[in-house]
JSON list of C-alpha atoms in Angstrom, two decimals:
[
{"chain": "J", "resi": 793, "resn": "MET", "atom": "CA", "xyz": [-47.11, 24.53, 19.00]},
{"chain": "J", "resi": 794, "resn": "GLN", "atom": "CA", "xyz": [-48.39, 21.00, 19.62]},
{"chain": "J", "resi": 795, "resn": "ARG", "atom": "CA", "xyz": [-46.44, 18.48, 21.95]},
{"chain": "J", "resi": 796, "resn": "SER", "atom": "CA", "xyz": [-46.47, 15.05, 22.96]},
{"chain": "J", "resi": 797, "resn": "HIS", "atom": "CA", "xyz": [-43.31, 13.01, 24.55]},
{"chain": "J", "resi": 798, "resn": "TYR", "atom": "CA", "xyz": [-42.07, 10.04, 24.42]},
{"chain": "J", "resi": 799, "resn": "ILE", "atom": "CA", "xyz": [-40.21, 7.01, 26.64]},
{"chain": "J", "resi": 800, "resn": "TYR", "atom": "CA", "xyz": [-38.67, 3.89, 25.81]},
{"chain": "J", "resi": 801, "resn": "VAL", "atom": "CA", "xyz": [-36.81, 1.64, 27.92]},
{"chain": "J", "resi": 802, "resn": "ALA", "atom": "CA", "xyz": [-34.37, -1.52, 26.88]},
{"chain": "J", "resi": 803, "resn": "LEU", "atom": "CA", "xyz": [-34.36, -4.21, 29.59]},
{"chain": "J", "resi": 804, "resn": "ILE", "atom": "CA", "xyz": [-32.46, -6.99, 29.43]},
{"chain": "J", "resi": 805, "resn": "ASN", "atom": "CA", "xyz": [-33.32, -10.13, 32.21]},
{"chain": "J", "resi": 806, "resn": "GLU", "atom": "CA", "xyz": [-35.25, -7.41, 33.36]},
{"chain": "J", "resi": 807, "resn": "LYS", "atom": "CA", "xyz": [-32.80, -4.62, 33.95]},
{"chain": "J", "resi": 808, "resn": "VAL", "atom": "CA", "xyz": [-32.72, -1.32, 32.79]},
{"chain": "J", "resi": 809, "resn": "THR", "atom": "CA", "xyz": [-29.92, -1.36, 30.36]},
{"chain": "J", "resi": 810, "resn": "GLY", "atom": "CA", "xyz": [-31.22, 2.01, 28.54]},
{"chain": "J", "resi": 811, "resn": "TYR", "atom": "CA", "xyz": [-33.75, 4.99, 27.72]},
{"chain": "J", "resi": 812, "resn": "LEU", "atom": "CA", "xyz": [-34.71, 7.14, 25.32]},
{"chain": "J", "resi": 813, "resn": "TRP", "atom": "CA", "xyz": [-36.87, 10.31, 25.39]},
{"chain": "J", "resi": 814, "resn": "ALA", "atom": "CA", "xyz": [-38.37, 12.08, 22.53]},
{"chain": "J", "resi": 815, "resn": "GLU", "atom": "CA", "xyz": [-40.86, 14.36, 22.01]},
{"chain": "J", "resi": 816, "resn": "HIS", "atom": "CA", "xyz": [-42.98, 14.92, 18.64]},
{"chain": "J", "resi": 817, "resn": "ILE", "atom": "CA", "xyz": [-43.31, 18.52, 17.82]},
{"chain": "J", "resi": 818, "resn": "ARG", "atom": "CA", "xyz": [-45.20, 20.09, 15.98]},
{"chain": "J", "resi": 819, "resn": "ARG", "atom": "CA", "xyz": [-45.13, 24.06, 14.32]},
{"chain": "J", "resi": 820, "resn": "ASN", "atom": "CA", "xyz": [-47.79, 25.74, 12.99]},
{"chain": "J", "resi": 821, "resn": "GLU", "atom": "CA", "xyz": [-46.76, 28.14, 10.02]},
{"chain": "J", "resi": 822, "resn": "THR", "atom": "CA", "xyz": [-46.16, 31.77, 11.20]},
{"chain": "J", "resi": 823, "resn": "PRO", "atom": "CA", "xyz": [-44.42, 34.52, 9.01]},
{"chain": "J", "resi": 824, "resn": "LEU", "atom": "CA", "xyz": [-41.15, 33.60, 10.19]},
{"chain": "J", "resi": 825, "resn": "THR", "atom": "CA", "xyz": [-41.13, 29.79, 9.59]},
{"chain": "J", "resi": 826, "resn": "TYR", "atom": "CA", "xyz": [-43.13, 26.85, 7.78]},
{"chain": "J", "resi": 827, "resn": "SER", "atom": "CA", "xyz": [-45.46, 24.12, 9.31]},
{"chain": "J", "resi": 828, "resn": "GLY", "atom": "CA", "xyz": [-43.82, 21.46, 10.12]},
{"chain": "J", "resi": 829, "resn": "SER", "atom": "CA", "xyz": [-43.42, 18.18, 12.17]},
{"chain": "J", "resi": 830, "resn": "LYS", "atom": "CA", "xyz": [-39.80, 16.63, 13.94]},
{"chain": "J", "resi": 831, "resn": "LEU", "atom": "CA", "xyz": [-39.24, 14.00, 16.53]},
{"chain": "J", "resi": 832, "resn": "TYR", "atom": "CA", "xyz": [-37.00, 15.64, 18.87]},
{"chain": "J", "resi": 833, "resn": "ILE", "atom": "CA", "xyz": [-34.60, 13.30, 20.60]},
{"chain": "J", "resi": 834, "resn": "HIS", "atom": "CA", "xyz": [-34.16, 14.86, 24.14]},
{"chain": "J", "resi": 835, "resn": "HIS", "atom": "CA", "xyz": [-31.89, 12.01, 25.63]},
{"chain": "J", "resi": 836, "resn": "ILE", "atom": "CA", "xyz": [-30.92, 8.49, 24.94]},
{"chain": "J", "resi": 837, "resn": "SER", "atom": "CA", "xyz": [-28.70, 7.17, 27.43]},
{"chain": "J", "resi": 838, "resn": "VAL", "atom": "CA", "xyz": [-27.43, 3.28, 27.29]},
{"chain": "J", "resi": 839, "resn": "SER", "atom": "CA", "xyz": [-25.46, 1.99, 30.58]},
{"chain": "J", "resi": 840, "resn": "GLU", "atom": "CA", "xyz": [-21.53, 1.35, 30.09]},
{"chain": "J", "resi": 841, "resn": "ALA", "atom": "CA", "xyz": [-22.13, -2.31, 30.74]},
{"chain": "J", "resi": 842, "resn": "HIS", "atom": "CA", "xyz": [-24.05, -2.91, 27.78]},
{"chain": "J", "resi": 843, "resn": "ARG", "atom": "CA", "xyz": [-22.80, -0.53, 25.21]},
{"chain": "J", "resi": 844, "resn": "ARG", "atom": "CA", "xyz": [-21.66, -1.94, 21.80]},
{"chain": "J", "resi": 845, "resn": "ASN", "atom": "CA", "xyz": [-24.51, -4.66, 22.32]},
{"chain": "J", "resi": 846, "resn": "ARG", "atom": "CA", "xyz": [-26.75, -3.26, 19.95]},
{"chain": "J", "resi": 847, "resn": "VAL", "atom": "CA", "xyz": [-29.57, -1.70, 22.87]},
{"chain": "J", "resi": 848, "resn": "GLY", "atom": "CA", "xyz": [-28.67, 1.65, 21.32]},
{"chain": "J", "resi": 849, "resn": "VAL", "atom": "CA", "xyz": [-29.49, 0.41, 17.70]},
{"chain": "J", "resi": 850, "resn": "SER", "atom": "CA", "xyz": [-32.49, -0.99, 19.44]},
{"chain": "J", "resi": 851, "resn": "LEU", "atom": "CA", "xyz": [-33.73, 2.47, 21.36]},
{"chain": "J", "resi": 852, "resn": "MET", "atom": "CA", "xyz": [-32.89, 4.69, 17.61]},
{"chain": "J", "resi": 853, "resn": "ASN", "atom": "CA", "xyz": [-34.84, 1.96, 15.37]},
{"chain": "J", "resi": 854, "resn": "ARG", "atom": "CA", "xyz": [-37.88, 2.21, 17.63]},
{"chain": "J", "resi": 855, "resn": "ALA", "atom": "CA", "xyz": [-37.50, 6.05, 17.96]},
{"chain": "J", "resi": 856, "resn": "GLU", "atom": "CA", "xyz": [-37.70, 5.78, 14.15]},
{"chain": "J", "resi": 857, "resn": "LYS", "atom": "CA", "xyz": [-40.45, 3.64, 14.00]},
{"chain": "J", "resi": 858, "resn": "LEU", "atom": "CA", "xyz": [-42.05, 6.61, 16.04]},
{"chain": "J", "resi": 859, "resn": "ALA", "atom": "CA", "xyz": [-41.11, 9.12, 13.77]},
{"chain": "J", "resi": 860, "resn": "GLU", "atom": "CA", "xyz": [-42.41, 6.77, 10.49]},
{"chain": "J", "resi": 861, "resn": "SER", "atom": "CA", "xyz": [-46.06, 6.31, 12.79]},
{"chain": "J", "resi": 862, "resn": "LEU", "atom": "CA", "xyz": [-46.05, 10.28, 13.29]},
{"chain": "J", "resi": 863, "resn": "LYS", "atom": "CA", "xyz": [-45.18, 10.84, 9.82]},
{"chain": "J", "resi": 864, "resn": "VAL", "atom": "CA", "xyz": [-42.82, 13.83, 11.16]},
{"chain": "J", "resi": 865, "resn": "ASP", "atom": "CA", "xyz": [-40.57, 15.95, 8.68]},
{"chain": "J", "resi": 866, "resn": "TYR", "atom": "CA", "xyz": [-37.29, 14.18, 10.43]},
{"chain": "J", "resi": 867, "resn": "ILE", "atom": "CA", "xyz": [-35.70, 13.33, 13.72]},
{"chain": "J", "resi": 868, "resn": "ALA", "atom": "CA", "xyz": [-33.47, 15.72, 14.93]},
{"chain": "J", "resi": 869, "resn": "LEU", "atom": "CA", "xyz": [-31.29, 15.41, 18.73]},
{"chain": "J", "resi": 870, "resn": "ASP", "atom": "CA", "xyz": [-28.37, 17.87, 20.12]},
{"chain": "J", "resi": 871, "resn": "VAL", "atom": "CA", "xyz": [-25.00, 16.31, 21.04]},
{"chain": "J", "resi": 872, "resn": "TRP", "atom": "CA", "xyz": [-22.00, 17.49, 22.72]},
{"chain": "J", "resi": 873, "resn": "SER", "atom": "CA", "xyz": [-19.17, 18.88, 20.72]},
{"chain": "J", "resi": 874, "resn": "PHE", "atom": "CA", "xyz": [-16.85, 17.07, 22.99]},
{"chain": "J", "resi": 875, "resn": "ASN", "atom": "CA", "xyz": [-18.56, 13.49, 23.22]},
{"chain": "J", "resi": 876, "resn": "HIS", "atom": "CA", "xyz": [-16.82, 12.09, 20.45]},
{"chain": "J", "resi": 877, "resn": "GLU", "atom": "CA", "xyz": [-18.24, 8.48, 21.32]},
{"chain": "J", "resi": 878, "resn": "ALA", "atom": "CA", "xyz": [-21.70, 9.62, 20.71]},
{"chain": "J", "resi": 879, "resn": "GLU", "atom": "CA", "xyz": [-20.91, 11.50, 18.02]},
{"chain": "J", "resi": 880, "resn": "GLU", "atom": "CA", "xyz": [-19.34, 8.14, 15.76]},
{"chain": "J", "resi": 881, "resn": "PHE", "atom": "CA", "xyz": [-22.87, 6.99, 17.67]},
{"chain": "J", "resi": 882, "resn": "PHE", "atom": "CA", "xyz": [-25.59, 9.08, 16.19]},
{"chain": "J", "resi": 883, "resn": "LYS", "atom": "CA", "xyz": [-23.39, 9.10, 12.43]},
{"chain": "J", "resi": 884, "resn": "GLU", "atom": "CA", "xyz": [-23.38, 5.57, 12.47]},
{"chain": "J", "resi": 885, "resn": "ASN", "atom": "CA", "xyz": [-26.53, 5.42, 12.80]},
{"chain": "J", "resi": 886, "resn": "LYS", "atom": "CA", "xyz": [-27.37, 8.29, 9.57]},
{"chain": "J", "resi": 887, "resn": "PHE", "atom": "CA", "xyz": [-27.62, 11.43, 11.12]},
{"chain": "J", "resi": 888, "resn": "SER", "atom": "CA", "xyz": [-25.77, 14.40, 10.02]},
{"chain": "J", "resi": 889, "resn": "ASP", "atom": "CA", "xyz": [-24.73, 18.20, 11.29]},
{"chain": "J", "resi": 890, "resn": "TYR", "atom": "CA", "xyz": [-27.58, 20.50, 10.18]},
{"chain": "J", "resi": 891, "resn": "ASN", "atom": "CA", "xyz": [-26.75, 23.76, 12.46]},
{"chain": "J", "resi": 892, "resn": "ARG", "atom": "CA", "xyz": [-24.02, 24.34, 14.55]},
{"chain": "J", "resi": 893, "resn": "LYS", "atom": "CA", "xyz": [-24.18, 26.52, 18.14]},
{"chain": "J", "resi": 894, "resn": "MET", "atom": "CA", "xyz": [-21.67, 28.37, 19.39]},
{"chain": "J", "resi": 895, "resn": "TRP", "atom": "CA", "xyz": [-20.49, 30.44, 22.59]},
{"chain": "J", "resi": 896, "resn": "LYS", "atom": "CA", "xyz": [-18.44, 32.03, 24.49]}
]
């Protein structure tokens, strides 16, 4: 498996207002999995004062351009089930559920 990391920082008036950390993961075929490539978004964060000002959208757009240039199969991320604000943001940006983890 090969991995490459990318970090993007959003600036407004030379102040950091948000960041995105993504990883390009390339997986070789095994007897149990197909080969593939994905861009996994580990973190995206926007300062509370700059939310709803398209900072997050700009960071996600940058990740999508990266994914296109890398020719990945898909973009993936995790969101905490209690973080309804983040979940709505990702849905507005055309992300949908594909897996659900549970714990006890």
